[in-house]
Amino acid sequence: MSQITETFNNLLTLAVENGASDIHIKSFKPALLRLHGRLEPVDMEPLEGNTVHAFIQESCPREFFDRWREHHQIDYSYSVNGVGRFRVSAFTQRGTPSIVFRHVKDKPPAFKDLNLNPDPFLRVCDLPDGIVLICGATGSGKSSSLAAMLNYMNNNFDYHVVTLEDPIEFTYTDVKCSFNQREIGLDTPTFGMGMRAVLRQDPDVILVGEMRDKETFDTAMSAAETGHLVFGTLHSANAQQAVQRLFEFYPPEQHQAIRHQLSSTLRATISQKLLPSLEGDSRLPCLEIFIVDALGRKVLEEGAYEKIGAVIESSKGNGSQTFNQDLFRLVKAGLITKETAMENSPNPRALEMNLKGIFISTGQLV
């Protein structure tokens, strides 16, 4: 082990020991640790640009190195014995190298580990087919929630699960399920090519690390139509934005056909935020849940995406909920402050009224 690798390993060990979720490395600056959602500097000498670049050269898989030299950005996995695994995003900014490490716990979490109400997740885990999208910004807990769902399946169903990830995060030991985890760039060149191949691999459940292009989503819909359950992530703030993002993959002349296909295959979207707890020593999930029932399918078929929020608000009986409904619950349970709820509400005025005991529908379904 070189001295440079040892330096980085020691830094990653320190981060894990202090409970950091992410480690930020910027050339000529001390490292930063993300602790409970906030960035805190490490008491250390700045890392030289040559040192950061040398670590990337030493740690990056050989298969990826040409991509790093050509594109100046690369994602890969890195492990430190006795400490854990990390998702690495290396890139250059203003001509100097930077790295962000995400600590990935090897053991997939249970719902209780993430402070998640399991009910909506179990509802979608029990689906026989269709597409389920987990949505949110980077760092909102999407991967952890998906891991909890696959962990539940592993202990309860005899499924063949194929994952396509960039890079692989949580790893699974077969219990009842048989897992095949494929890393983009190592096991298959692209998400699209991996998705085309997966349909010949007799899967029951397919996990797509990210829905990022037309080819991938086309194949996901085909898989859903032929009896497979497909999980994927999407960088979107809520259900309406998620659906609209999907249509950005397609030219306008295809939208009508895609609306019909999407309305018959999309089963749910679960959008997440992580909020500071009342004590400030942890973060709690806040969820918007869109369970697509007959009314939801009608709205998708018609392309009336602006009505999705109203559909969610009026469909609590099927397991759907708005962000405001979950923020209301978190405040009333004494888990977050009112100020936190208001800052993260998509409609603070309506939430203020709810907290005063006034509930008025904010949308129209007709």
GROMACS .gro file of C-alpha atoms in nm:
model
  366
    1MET     CA    1   0.000   0.000   0.000
    2SER     CA    2   0.141   0.340  -0.098
    3GLN     CA    3   0.161   0.629   0.143
    4ILE     CA    4  -0.104   0.814  -0.059
    5THR     CA    5  -0.351   0.524  -0.037
    6GLU     CA    6  -0.279   0.494   0.335
    7THR     CA    7  -0.353   0.866   0.383
    8PHE     CA    8  -0.690   0.833   0.211
    9ASN     CA    9  -0.774   0.511   0.394
   10ASN     CA   10  -0.704   0.681   0.727
   11LEU     CA   11  -0.928   0.972   0.627
   12LEU     CA   12  -1.210   0.735   0.527
   13THR     CA   13  -1.169   0.545   0.856
   14LEU     CA   14  -1.200   0.872   1.048
   15ALA     CA   15  -1.513   0.960   0.851
   16VAL     CA   16  -1.684   0.627   0.922
   17GLU     CA   17  -1.592   0.639   1.290
   18ASN     CA   18  -1.762   0.979   1.313
   19GLY     CA   19  -2.073   0.868   1.126
   20ALA     CA   20  -2.016   1.073   0.809
   21SER     CA   21  -2.230   0.987   0.508
   22ASP     CA   22  -2.003   1.160   0.255
   23ILE     CA   23  -1.642   1.275   0.233
   24HIS     CA   24  -1.553   1.570   0.008
   25ILE     CA   25  -1.199   1.603  -0.126
   26LYS     CA   26  -1.099   1.921  -0.310
   27SER     CA   27  -0.744   1.989  -0.423
   28PHE     CA   28  -0.555   2.234  -0.199
   29LYS     CA   29  -0.829   2.226   0.067
   30PRO     CA   30  -0.882   2.020   0.385
   31ALA     CA   31  -1.138   1.740   0.353
   32LEU     CA   32  -1.502   1.797   0.449
   33LEU     CA   33  -1.731   1.543   0.617
   34ARG     CA   34  -2.107   1.547   0.581
   35LEU     CA   35  -2.241   1.486   0.931
   36HIS     CA   36  -2.620   1.482   0.978
   37GLY     CA   37  -2.661   1.676   0.655
   38ARG     CA   38  -2.401   1.946   0.727
   39LEU     CA   39  -2.046   1.979   0.596
   40GLU     CA   40  -1.776   1.995   0.864
   41PRO     CA   41  -1.403   2.050   0.791
   42VAL     CA   42  -1.141   1.797   0.901
   43ASP     CA   43  -0.848   1.932   1.102
   44MET     CA   44  -0.576   1.840   0.852
   45GLU     CA   45  -0.332   1.984   0.602
   46PRO     CA   46  -0.476   2.054   0.255
   47LEU     CA   47  -0.433   1.775   0.000
   48GLU     CA   48  -0.222   1.868  -0.300
   49GLY     CA   49  -0.374   1.825  -0.645
   50ASN     CA   50  -0.103   1.575  -0.742
   51THR     CA   51  -0.189   1.369  -0.433
   52VAL     CA   52  -0.559   1.357  -0.519
   53HIS     CA   53  -0.480   1.266  -0.880
   54ALA     CA   54  -0.241   0.993  -0.770
   55PHE     CA   55  -0.506   0.836  -0.548
   56ILE     CA   56  -0.753   0.827  -0.839
   57GLN     CA   57  -0.487   0.656  -1.052
   58GLU     CA   58  -0.418   0.398  -0.779
   59SER     CA   59  -0.781   0.325  -0.685
   60CYS     CA   60  -0.967   0.349  -1.016
   61PRO     CA   61  -1.027   0.009  -1.184
   62ARG     CA   62  -0.809  -0.035  -1.493
   63GLU     CA   63  -1.122  -0.084  -1.705
   64PHE     CA   64  -1.231   0.271  -1.620
   65PHE     CA   65  -0.903   0.457  -1.645
   66ASP     CA   66  -0.929   0.549  -2.015
   67ARG     CA   67  -1.271   0.697  -1.941
   68TRP     CA   68  -1.122   0.906  -1.660
   69ARG     CA   69  -0.845   1.039  -1.885
   70GLU     CA   70  -1.087   1.118  -2.168
   71HIS     CA   71  -1.388   1.257  -1.979
   72HIS     CA   72  -1.227   1.381  -1.653
   73GLN     CA   73  -1.501   1.219  -1.444
   74ILE     CA   74  -1.562   0.864  -1.328
   75ASP     CA   75  -1.772   0.669  -1.076
   76TYR     CA   76  -1.649   0.347  -0.918
   77SER     CA   77  -1.644   0.148  -0.594
   78TYR     CA   78  -1.363   0.146  -0.340
   79SER     CA   79  -1.320  -0.069  -0.029
   80VAL     CA   80  -1.112  -0.030   0.285
   81ASN     CA   81  -1.058  -0.353   0.478
   82GLY     CA   82  -1.232  -0.346   0.813
   83VAL     CA   83  -1.394  -0.008   0.738
   84GLY     CA   84  -1.637  -0.051   0.452
   85ARG     CA   85  -1.720   0.023   0.092
   86PHE     CA   86  -1.749   0.361  -0.074
   87ARG     CA   87  -1.906   0.492  -0.392
   88VAL     CA   88  -1.645   0.719  -0.551
   89SER     CA   89  -1.724   1.010  -0.781
   90ALA     CA   90  -1.398   1.155  -0.913
   91PHE     CA   91  -1.399   1.463  -1.135
   92THR     CA   92  -1.203   1.775  -1.220
   93GLN     CA   93  -1.307   2.130  -1.148
   94ARG     CA   94  -1.112   2.427  -1.282
   95GLY     CA   95  -0.857   2.176  -1.403
   96THR     CA   96  -0.787   2.019  -1.062
   97PRO     CA   97  -0.911   1.683  -0.931
   98SER     CA   98  -1.182   1.643  -0.669
   99ILE     CA   99  -1.348   1.337  -0.515
  100VAL     CA  100  -1.671   1.275  -0.328
  101PHE     CA  101  -1.693   0.947  -0.139
  102ARG     CA  102  -2.031   0.806  -0.028
  103HIS     CA  103  -2.008   0.550   0.253
  104VAL     CA  104  -2.212   0.244   0.161
  105LYS     CA  105  -2.286  -0.001   0.438
  106ASP     CA  106  -2.233  -0.357   0.319
  107LYS     CA  107  -2.534  -0.492   0.505
  108PRO     CA  108  -2.859  -0.380   0.342
  109PRO     CA  109  -3.075  -0.189   0.593
  110ALA     CA  110  -3.415  -0.282   0.727
  111PHE     CA  111  -3.696  -0.027   0.710
  112LYS     CA  112  -3.665   0.043   1.084
  113ASP     CA  113  -3.296   0.127   1.039
  114LEU     CA  114  -3.401   0.411   0.807
  115ASN     CA  115  -3.694   0.530   1.024
  116LEU     CA  116  -3.928   0.435   0.738
  117ASN     CA  117  -4.288   0.330   0.777
  118PRO     CA  118  -4.273  -0.005   0.592
  119ASP     CA  119  -4.637  -0.010   0.480
  120PRO     CA  120  -4.607   0.175   0.146
  121PHE     CA  121  -4.287  -0.009   0.060
  122LEU     CA  122  -4.435  -0.350   0.139
  123ARG     CA  123  -4.733  -0.259  -0.076
  124VAL     CA  124  -4.510  -0.214  -0.382
  125CYS     CA  125  -4.286  -0.511  -0.294
  126ASP     CA  126  -4.595  -0.731  -0.319
  127LEU     CA  127  -4.677  -0.614  -0.671
  128PRO     CA  128  -4.656  -0.883  -0.941
  129ASP     CA  129  -4.530  -0.648  -1.212
  130GLY     CA  130  -4.499  -0.285  -1.318
  131ILE     CA  131  -4.260   0.005  -1.262
  132VAL     CA  132  -4.190   0.164  -0.925
  133LEU     CA  133  -3.980   0.482  -0.917
  134ILE     CA  134  -3.795   0.609  -0.609
  135CYS     CA  135  -3.740   0.981  -0.656
  136GLY     CA  136  -3.549   1.258  -0.487
  137ALA     CA  137  -3.237   1.471  -0.495
  138THR     CA  138  -2.888   1.330  -0.451
  139GLY     CA  139  -2.842   1.224  -0.089
  140SER     CA  140  -3.214   1.189  -0.017
  141GLY     CA  141  -3.189   0.818   0.069
  142LYS     CA  142  -3.316   0.665  -0.255
  143SER     CA  143  -3.054   0.388  -0.267
  144SER     CA  144  -3.105   0.300   0.099
  145SER     CA  145  -3.481   0.272   0.057
  146LEU     CA  146  -3.438   0.047  -0.246
  147ALA     CA  147  -3.192  -0.165  -0.050
  148ALA     CA  148  -3.444  -0.205   0.233
  149MET     CA  149  -3.703  -0.320  -0.020
  150LEU     CA  150  -3.470  -0.576  -0.178
  151ASN     CA  151  -3.364  -0.688   0.170
  152TYR     CA  152  -3.730  -0.752   0.255
  153MET     CA  153  -3.779  -0.947  -0.067
  154ASN     CA  154  -3.467  -1.150  -0.001
  155ASN     CA  155  -3.612  -1.268   0.327
  156ASN     CA  156  -3.966  -1.331   0.204
  157PHE     CA  157  -3.977  -1.427  -0.165
  158ASP     CA  158  -3.799  -1.676  -0.388
  159TYR     CA  159  -3.722  -1.432  -0.669
  160HIS     CA  160  -3.442  -1.393  -0.919
  161VAL     CA  161  -3.328  -1.031  -0.877
  162VAL     CA  162  -3.099  -0.866  -1.132
  163THR     CA  163  -2.955  -0.522  -1.053
  164LEU     CA  164  -2.787  -0.275  -1.287
  165GLU     CA  165  -2.587  -0.023  -1.087
  166ASP     CA  166  -2.328   0.249  -1.148
  167PRO     CA  167  -2.148   0.153  -0.932
  168ILE     CA  168  -2.276  -0.134  -0.714
  169GLU     CA  169  -2.360  -0.004  -0.368
  170PHE     CA  170  -2.520  -0.248  -0.124
  171THR     CA  171  -2.432  -0.613  -0.174
  172TYR     CA  172  -2.669  -0.902  -0.102
  173THR     CA  173  -2.616  -1.254   0.027
  174ASP     CA  174  -2.875  -1.491  -0.117
  175VAL     CA  175  -3.134  -1.592   0.143
  176LYS     CA  176  -3.454  -1.677  -0.043
  177CYS     CA  177  -3.376  -1.470  -0.351
  178SER     CA  178  -3.100  -1.527  -0.604
  179PHE     CA  179  -2.917  -1.199  -0.674
  180ASN     CA  180  -2.709  -1.108  -0.978
  181GLN     CA  181  -2.559  -0.761  -0.945
  182ARG     CA  182  -2.410  -0.606  -1.258
  183GLU     CA  183  -2.192  -0.295  -1.252
  184ILE     CA  184  -2.201  -0.055  -1.546
  185GLY     CA  185  -1.862  -0.046  -1.712
  186LEU     CA  186  -1.742  -0.371  -1.556
  187ASP     CA  187  -2.021  -0.623  -1.621
  188THR     CA  188  -2.212  -0.443  -1.898
  189PRO     CA  189  -2.116  -0.134  -2.101
  190THR     CA  190  -2.433   0.074  -2.046
  191PHE     CA  191  -2.768   0.069  -1.867
  192GLY     CA  192  -2.941   0.029  -2.203
  193MET     CA  193  -2.735  -0.273  -2.304
  194GLY     CA  194  -2.775  -0.425  -1.958
  195MET     CA  195  -3.152  -0.378  -1.975
  196ARG     CA  196  -3.174  -0.545  -2.315
  197ALA     CA  197  -2.978  -0.842  -2.184
  198VAL     CA  198  -3.168  -0.876  -1.857
  199LEU     CA  199  -3.488  -0.980  -2.032
  200ARG     CA  200  -3.305  -1.298  -2.142
  201GLN     CA  201  -3.192  -1.375  -1.786
  202ASP     CA  202  -3.528  -1.491  -1.645
  203PRO     CA  203  -3.563  -1.216  -1.381
  204ASP     CA  204  -3.857  -1.167  -1.149
  205VAL     CA  205  -3.736  -0.830  -1.021
  206ILE     CA  206  -3.510  -0.581  -1.199
  207LEU     CA  207  -3.338  -0.290  -1.025
  208VAL     CA  208  -3.213  -0.009  -1.251
  209GLY     CA  209  -2.980   0.221  -1.059
  210GLU     CA  210  -3.100   0.522  -1.256
  211MET     CA  211  -3.353   0.582  -1.531
  212ARG     CA  212  -3.137   0.809  -1.741
  213ASP     CA  213  -3.229   0.761  -2.108
  214LYS     CA  214  -3.496   0.653  -2.356
  215GLU     CA  215  -3.345   0.311  -2.425
  216THR     CA  216  -3.338   0.217  -2.057
  217PHE     CA  217  -3.694   0.332  -1.990
  218ASP     CA  218  -3.829   0.172  -2.309
  219THR     CA  219  -3.691  -0.162  -2.194
  220ALA     CA  220  -3.822  -0.106  -1.841
  221MET     CA  221  -4.173  -0.058  -1.977
  222SER     CA  222  -4.138  -0.367  -2.198
  223ALA     CA  223  -4.023  -0.568  -1.896
  224ALA     CA  224  -4.318  -0.443  -1.690
  225GLU     CA  225  -4.560  -0.535  -1.969
  226THR     CA  226  -4.424  -0.890  -1.979
  227GLY     CA  227  -4.473  -0.961  -1.609
  228HIS     CA  228  -4.162  -0.822  -1.439
  229LEU     CA  229  -4.138  -0.584  -1.144
  230VAL     CA  230  -3.894  -0.302  -1.221
  231PHE     CA  231  -3.751  -0.064  -0.961
  232GLY     CA  232  -3.562   0.247  -1.062
  233THR     CA  233  -3.448   0.584  -0.932
  234LEU     CA  234  -3.506   0.925  -1.082
  235HIS     CA  235  -3.368   1.266  -0.986
  236SER     CA  236  -3.695   1.453  -0.943
  237ALA     CA  237  -3.858   1.640  -0.658
  238ASN     CA  238  -4.205   1.484  -0.673
  239ALA     CA  239  -4.438   1.259  -0.870
  240GLN     CA  240  -4.548   1.525  -1.119
  241GLN     CA  241  -4.189   1.621  -1.197
  242ALA     CA  242  -4.091   1.252  -1.225
  243VAL     CA  243  -4.356   1.182  -1.487
  244GLN     CA  244  -4.267   1.496  -1.682
  245ARG     CA  245  -3.897   1.402  -1.669
  246LEU     CA  246  -3.977   1.067  -1.831
  247PHE     CA  247  -4.140   1.238  -2.127
  248GLU     CA  248  -3.823   1.439  -2.183
  249PHE     CA  249  -3.673   1.114  -2.317
  250TYR     CA  250  -3.916   1.119  -2.611
  251PRO     CA  251  -3.996   1.353  -2.902
  252PRO     CA  252  -4.342   1.515  -2.891
  253GLU     CA  253  -4.484   1.295  -3.166
  254GLN     CA  254  -4.434   0.988  -2.942
  255HIS     CA  255  -4.594   1.134  -2.629
  256GLN     CA  256  -4.945   1.002  -2.692
  257ALA     CA  257  -4.825   0.643  -2.732
  258ILE     CA  258  -4.597   0.673  -2.430
  259ARG     CA  259  -4.882   0.812  -2.216
  260HIS     CA  260  -5.082   0.498  -2.286
  261GLN     CA  261  -4.786   0.271  -2.214
  262LEU     CA  262  -4.688   0.458  -1.897
  263SER     CA  263  -5.043   0.461  -1.761
  264SER     CA  264  -5.054   0.080  -1.788
  265THR     CA  265  -4.709   0.012  -1.640
  266LEU     CA  266  -4.636   0.274  -1.372
  267ARG     CA  267  -4.749   0.139  -1.033
  268ALA     CA  268  -4.607   0.398  -0.791
  269THR     CA  269  -4.364   0.679  -0.731
  270ILE     CA  270  -4.213   0.739  -0.388
  271SER     CA  271  -4.040   1.076  -0.352
  272GLN     CA  272  -3.810   1.137  -0.056
  273LYS     CA  273  -3.649   1.415   0.143
  274LEU     CA  274  -3.426   1.381   0.448
  275LEU     CA  275  -3.493   1.636   0.722
  276PRO     CA  276  -3.302   1.721   1.041
  277SER     CA  277  -3.461   1.568   1.349
  278LEU     CA  278  -3.582   1.779   1.640
  279GLU     CA  279  -3.261   1.702   1.832
  280GLY     CA  280  -3.046   1.770   1.525
  281ASP     CA  281  -2.845   1.449   1.569
  282SER     CA  282  -3.002   1.257   1.280
  283ARG     CA  283  -3.211   1.297   0.966
  284LEU     CA  284  -3.563   1.165   0.914
  285PRO     CA  285  -3.732   1.073   0.586
  286CYS     CA  286  -4.033   1.263   0.458
  287LEU     CA  287  -4.224   1.097   0.175
  288GLU     CA  288  -4.467   1.178  -0.103
  289ILE     CA  289  -4.633   0.854  -0.221
  290PHE     CA  290  -4.826   0.824  -0.547
  291ILE     CA  291  -5.000   0.487  -0.575
  292VAL     CA  292  -5.134   0.470  -0.931
  293ASP     CA  293  -5.496   0.349  -0.918
  294ALA     CA  294  -5.773   0.393  -1.177
  295LEU     CA  295  -5.787   0.771  -1.125
  296GLY     CA  296  -5.409   0.800  -1.146
  297ARG     CA  297  -5.404   0.597  -1.468
  298LYS     CA  298  -5.671   0.825  -1.618
  299VAL     CA  299  -5.465   1.135  -1.537
  300LEU     CA  300  -5.152   0.979  -1.690
  301GLU     CA  301  -5.343   0.865  -2.000
  302GLU     CA  302  -5.477   1.215  -2.054
  303GLY     CA  303  -5.141   1.380  -1.988
  304ALA     CA  304  -5.298   1.596  -1.715
  305TYR     CA  305  -4.983   1.592  -1.504
  306GLU     CA  306  -5.078   1.910  -1.319
  307LYS     CA  307  -5.357   1.707  -1.153
  308ILE     CA  308  -5.121   1.448  -1.000
  309GLY     CA  309  -5.086   1.644  -0.675
  310ALA     CA  310  -5.463   1.663  -0.633
  311VAL     CA  311  -5.496   1.291  -0.708
  312ILE     CA  312  -5.240   1.210  -0.437
  313GLU     CA  313  -5.412   1.438  -0.186
  314SER     CA  314  -5.749   1.275  -0.244
  315SER     CA  315  -5.622   0.915  -0.249
  316LYS     CA  316  -5.505   0.860   0.108
  317GLY     CA  317  -5.717   0.547   0.125
  318ASN     CA  318  -5.497   0.366  -0.126
  319GLY     CA  319  -5.173   0.451   0.056
  320SER     CA  320  -5.094   0.775  -0.128
  321GLN     CA  321  -4.981   1.081   0.067
  322THR     CA  322  -4.851   1.431  -0.007
  323PHE     CA  323  -4.536   1.581   0.138
  324ASN     CA  324  -4.754   1.815   0.346
  325GLN     CA  325  -4.945   1.522   0.495
  326ASP     CA  326  -4.617   1.359   0.602
  327LEU     CA  327  -4.472   1.689   0.729
  328PHE     CA  328  -4.790   1.737   0.936
  329ARG     CA  329  -4.739   1.390   1.085
  330LEU     CA  330  -4.372   1.455   1.167
  331VAL     CA  331  -4.448   1.786   1.340
  332LYS     CA  332  -4.741   1.646   1.540
  333ALA     CA  333  -4.527   1.351   1.650
  334GLY     CA  334  -4.261   1.589   1.780
  335LEU     CA  335  -3.998   1.453   1.542
  336ILE     CA  336  -3.915   1.774   1.351
  337THR     CA  337  -3.963   2.143   1.420
  338LYS     CA  338  -4.239   2.345   1.261
  339GLU     CA  339  -3.970   2.564   1.104
  340THR     CA  340  -3.812   2.262   0.935
  341ALA     CA  341  -4.151   2.154   0.805
  342MET     CA  342  -4.229   2.498   0.664
  343GLU     CA  343  -3.889   2.525   0.495
  344ASN     CA  344  -3.940   2.191   0.320
  345SER     CA  345  -4.308   2.218   0.235
  346PRO     CA  346  -4.412   2.253  -0.131
  347ASN     CA  347  -4.708   2.456  -0.003
  348PRO     CA  348  -4.620   2.625   0.330
  349ARG     CA  349  -4.946   2.824   0.346
  350ALA     CA  350  -5.156   2.507   0.328
  351LEU     CA  351  -4.934   2.337   0.587
  352GLU     CA  352  -4.971   2.634   0.820
  353MET     CA  353  -5.349   2.598   0.796
  354ASN     CA  354  -5.327   2.221   0.855
  355LEU     CA  355  -5.123   2.275   1.171
  356LYS     CA  356  -5.400   2.507   1.292
  357GLY     CA  357  -5.658   2.234   1.228
  358ILE     CA  358  -5.788   2.370   0.896
  359PHE     CA  359  -5.793   2.127   0.602
  360ILE     CA  360  -5.900   2.245   0.258
  361SER     CA  361  -5.834   2.061  -0.069
  362THR     CA  362  -5.570   2.246  -0.270
  363GLY     CA  363  -5.642   2.089  -0.609
  364GLN     CA  364  -5.921   2.001  -0.850
  365LEU     CA  365  -5.967   1.662  -1.016
  366VAL     CA  366  -6.208   1.776  -1.286
   0.00000   0.00000   0.00000
